[in-house]
């Protein structure tokens, strides 16, 4: 029945992007041969541009154009599916001086179903309703037709196809409405329209296509649909659970004929009772390696679709008609051996709030909802699959090891399944983490949750800070700081080759929360890959350059323009705080800068090795202290992605009688009344002196009364007193406790330092849960603290 070939329609300037690059003839090209378009099978015309490939309808007399066509049918159908396109609307590409009106709704043709009894049903084919041009401008989609390309799910880890950018992958879906893959554009877009037959019980004798305009309509293919549901209209995304055949390992694949499988995955077992009773909450928990006998699939499909579960190793295949899958029951496949169940069919949209039990007001928190099988359910505005890659932390989301969370300001909206749901809420180290089971009712529209303090160090004028965060926007940093119980986040601008991050945030100055109790200061991390990195915090203006001596810190061929010592001096001239970030790495010039007194504090964190403190981070700090250099401890995460929360490592500093601002915080850090922590709250006194203070002895030393106390939401197992790098007193709790106190009278023989530290056996995404105070200094007039091995080590680095 074809009436026209590409050559009959002739060359078109608008078809340049549709022409095969090897041809360059400006002829229209479309898909050809047998095709599955959105699951609908079509028999399309040949690819040879000289052969007729379409029925082209028009009232205008020209080669290849026909006013009418009649196709014999002789069958019954629920829907008539058309694959078609039309000529271009000049309003989209007006000629110079022209003032055309866009012809939206123009009736190009009429389709008539002629039944065996002689009756007829006709429907119009309208521009931008049932049909559109092969290519079109943005915003010119159809109202009653779909492009022939279906949406394609993408994973964040997928390789970038040619012509795509990093941002395209963040959508987690390839948009069929505006195809951006250059390898597909030349084919043009066929528009699929499904015309409902009002009399599906009648035999259709023929199909009559009649032109209604001089503008042409090209019909490329016709398919009868006998299923009950609309063949192009997807139902909402639904979750199916397949019970896998016993004894088969897979790999497994789920497909659907008329629809899209958005995601499919296996889940580890979720023991709700163990999860609720766990002593470790609000942290990252590794999920077990084993998998259940279930495969989950999130599917958007038509009402008449067929789901297929396939074992790609053995070739086994099980088909399921979605019309037979009803909520609450399991359906066995047409071939026995597996079953499928529709989960979470009923959902409700809720407005939620998390309030502080102290004042009843909404409070920012880190929160996670989980289904009864342990699957993460994010509130609206937060990702299901969180991008935790480097320099891609653009939202208020967290993927900490195997555990997903999001940050909310105390209020949120979420769609939850009716029935059993689990929630986890945390807010830093001073609130009791919440884990609880919820029962969501079908009539529920509100959800109220509460979190309570177990400590309030701010009332004692302690403030807590993360000294080292990258990439966060200051406003997002405010939210994350409040949700993590932080008073201060130091976002550090930096240079990475030819990339400069957060530089545009420096000039505004500090950003404060509405209550003034949370500050975001944008400083700089100045970096040289051999000499070291240094954090310049709280500068009133930045110290440039931020990178030197080539990749990856600066660009190719950049000379060593400055030393860390010069950067430190410039920072102090600007009333900033100089921090040895991720101390002691890189291990080089920092030794000289410490000897010269240019470093105000060192940034420490416990790492995942055999022991919490038996590593270079702490041992190098001990060596410096043993040579008499006073270096308070702070902590920063070096956060560069959503894989770690701000404040996972943080420092507490006591302000005394001073109000909270950056200058007073920096003063408190320099004075040394601090402790670093990845969870526990650790307090220490020696002869009544707090960390940073001094105890003076006569020659030969004397005795010291020490008291260390730890409070923690995560059970701790050991509390130590350390003198000059050696443990001199300990208290252990084999099963772990949340509070532990150690009192001792110690003999000291000379100058040096004394501090407290504590540790837990629990891990969070490979991070040890621990805390360490800054030292109290032991002073003997006329004597200096000195360690010959430590001094030799520092001299080697200086050399």
PDB file of N, CA, C and O in Angstrom, residues 16 34 68 79 125 147 169 226 244 255 499 581 583 619 656 660 705 729:
ATOM      1  N   UNK A  16      18.404  17.534   7.133  1.00  0.00           N
ATOM      2  CA  UNK A  16      19.863  17.367   7.142  1.00  0.00           C
ATOM      3  C   UNK A  16      20.305  16.467   8.288  1.00  0.00           C
ATOM      4  O   UNK A  16      21.146  15.593   8.132  1.00  0.00           O
ATOM      5  N   UNK A  34      11.600  -4.937  10.199  1.00  0.00           N
ATOM      6  CA  UNK A  34      10.874  -5.348  11.403  1.00  0.00           C
ATOM      7  C   UNK A  34      11.457  -4.646  12.635  1.00  0.00           C
ATOM      8  O   UNK A  34      12.656  -4.681  12.848  1.00  0.00           O
ATOM      9  N   UNK A  68      -6.026   9.258  -0.530  1.00  0.00           N
ATOM     10  CA  UNK A  68      -6.780   8.226   0.190  1.00  0.00           C
ATOM     11  C   UNK A  68      -6.064   6.892   0.044  1.00  0.00           C
ATOM     12  O   UNK A  68      -5.416   6.610  -0.971  1.00  0.00           O
ATOM     13  N   UNK A  79      -7.062  -1.865  19.956  1.00  0.00           N
ATOM     14  CA  UNK A  79      -6.420  -0.609  19.593  1.00  0.00           C
ATOM     15  C   UNK A  79      -5.794  -0.741  18.207  1.00  0.00           C
ATOM     16  O   UNK A  79      -5.403  -1.843  17.788  1.00  0.00           O
ATOM     17  N   UNK A 125      -6.299  12.700  12.737  1.00  0.00           N
ATOM     18  CA  UNK A 125      -4.865  12.681  13.018  1.00  0.00           C
ATOM     19  C   UNK A 125      -4.409  14.128  12.972  1.00  0.00           C
ATOM     20  O   UNK A 125      -4.394  14.758  11.905  1.00  0.00           O
ATOM     21  N   UNK A 147       7.181   9.267  21.217  1.00  0.00           N
ATOM     22  CA  UNK A 147       8.287   8.966  20.300  1.00  0.00           C
ATOM     23  C   UNK A 147       8.583   7.474  20.329  1.00  0.00           C
ATOM     24  O   UNK A 147       8.323   6.794  21.326  1.00  0.00           O
ATOM     25  N   UNK A 169      24.255  11.419  32.914  1.00  0.00           N
ATOM     26  CA  UNK A 169      24.150  10.200  33.718  1.00  0.00           C
ATOM     27  C   UNK A 169      23.436  10.437  35.034  1.00  0.00           C
ATOM     28  O   UNK A 169      22.864   9.512  35.610  1.00  0.00           O
ATOM     29  N   UNK A 226      -4.453  -6.460  20.368  1.00  0.00           N
ATOM     30  CA  UNK A 226      -5.609  -7.213  20.860  1.00  0.00           C
ATOM     31  C   UNK A 226      -5.643  -7.308  22.379  1.00  0.00           C
ATOM     32  O   UNK A 226      -6.547  -7.904  22.940  1.00  0.00           O
ATOM     33  N   UNK A 244      13.010 -16.873  43.130  1.00  0.00           N
ATOM     34  CA  UNK A 244      13.870 -17.520  42.144  1.00  0.00           C
ATOM     35  C   UNK A 244      13.770 -19.040  42.249  1.00  0.00           C
ATOM     36  O   UNK A 244      13.534 -19.590  43.331  1.00  0.00           O
ATOM     37  N   UNK A 255      12.797  -8.557  32.087  1.00  0.00           N
ATOM     38  CA  UNK A 255      12.418  -7.716  30.956  1.00  0.00           C
ATOM     39  C   UNK A 255      10.901  -7.616  30.894  1.00  0.00           C
ATOM     40  O   UNK A 255      10.185  -8.387  31.545  1.00  0.00           O
ATOM     41  N   UNK A 499      41.046  22.831  37.664  1.00  0.00           N
ATOM     42  CA  UNK A 499      39.754  22.951  38.329  1.00  0.00           C
ATOM     43  C   UNK A 499      39.934  23.737  39.622  1.00  0.00           C
ATOM     44  O   UNK A 499      40.820  23.433  40.422  1.00  0.00           O
ATOM     45  N   UNK A 581      46.443  19.726  57.645  1.00  0.00           N
ATOM     46  CA  UNK A 581      45.321  18.868  57.281  1.00  0.00           C
ATOM     47  C   UNK A 581      45.804  17.445  57.038  1.00  0.00           C
ATOM     48  O   UNK A 581      46.957  17.207  56.683  1.00  0.00           O
ATOM     49  N   UNK A 583      46.951  15.282  58.749  1.00  0.00           N
ATOM     50  CA  UNK A 583      48.301  15.107  59.304  1.00  0.00           C
ATOM     51  C   UNK A 583      48.645  13.614  59.372  1.00  0.00           C
ATOM     52  O   UNK A 583      47.813  12.798  59.757  1.00  0.00           O
ATOM     53  N   UNK A 619      51.206   8.513  65.767  1.00  0.00           N
ATOM     54  CA  UNK A 619      52.592   8.340  66.192  1.00  0.00           C
ATOM     55  C   UNK A 619      53.445   9.546  65.822  1.00  0.00           C
ATOM     56  O   UNK A 619      54.310   9.967  66.610  1.00  0.00           O
ATOM     57  N   UNK A 656      35.238  28.734  76.837  1.00  0.00           N
ATOM     58  CA  UNK A 656      35.313  29.441  78.124  1.00  0.00           C
ATOM     59  C   UNK A 656      34.170  30.421  78.266  1.00  0.00           C
ATOM     60  O   UNK A 656      33.006  30.069  78.079  1.00  0.00           O
ATOM     61  N   UNK A 660      30.432  32.618  70.750  1.00  0.00           N
ATOM     62  CA  UNK A 660      30.826  31.799  69.613  1.00  0.00           C
ATOM     63  C   UNK A 660      30.952  32.661  68.353  1.00  0.00           C
ATOM     64  O   UNK A 660      29.991  33.232  67.874  1.00  0.00           O
ATOM     65  N   UNK A 705      47.079  13.640  89.599  1.00  0.00           N
ATOM     66  CA  UNK A 705      45.744  13.051  89.707  1.00  0.00           C
ATOM     67  C   UNK A 705      45.031  13.263  88.361  1.00  0.00           C
ATOM     68  O   UNK A 705      44.852  14.399  87.926  1.00  0.00           O
ATOM     69  N   UNK A 729      47.858   3.962  81.940  1.00  0.00           N
ATOM     70  CA  UNK A 729      46.709   3.490  82.704  1.00  0.00           C
ATOM     71  C   UNK A 729      45.577   3.219  81.722  1.00  0.00           C
ATOM     72  O   UNK A 729      45.421   3.929  80.720  1.00  0.00           O
TER      73      UNK A 729
END
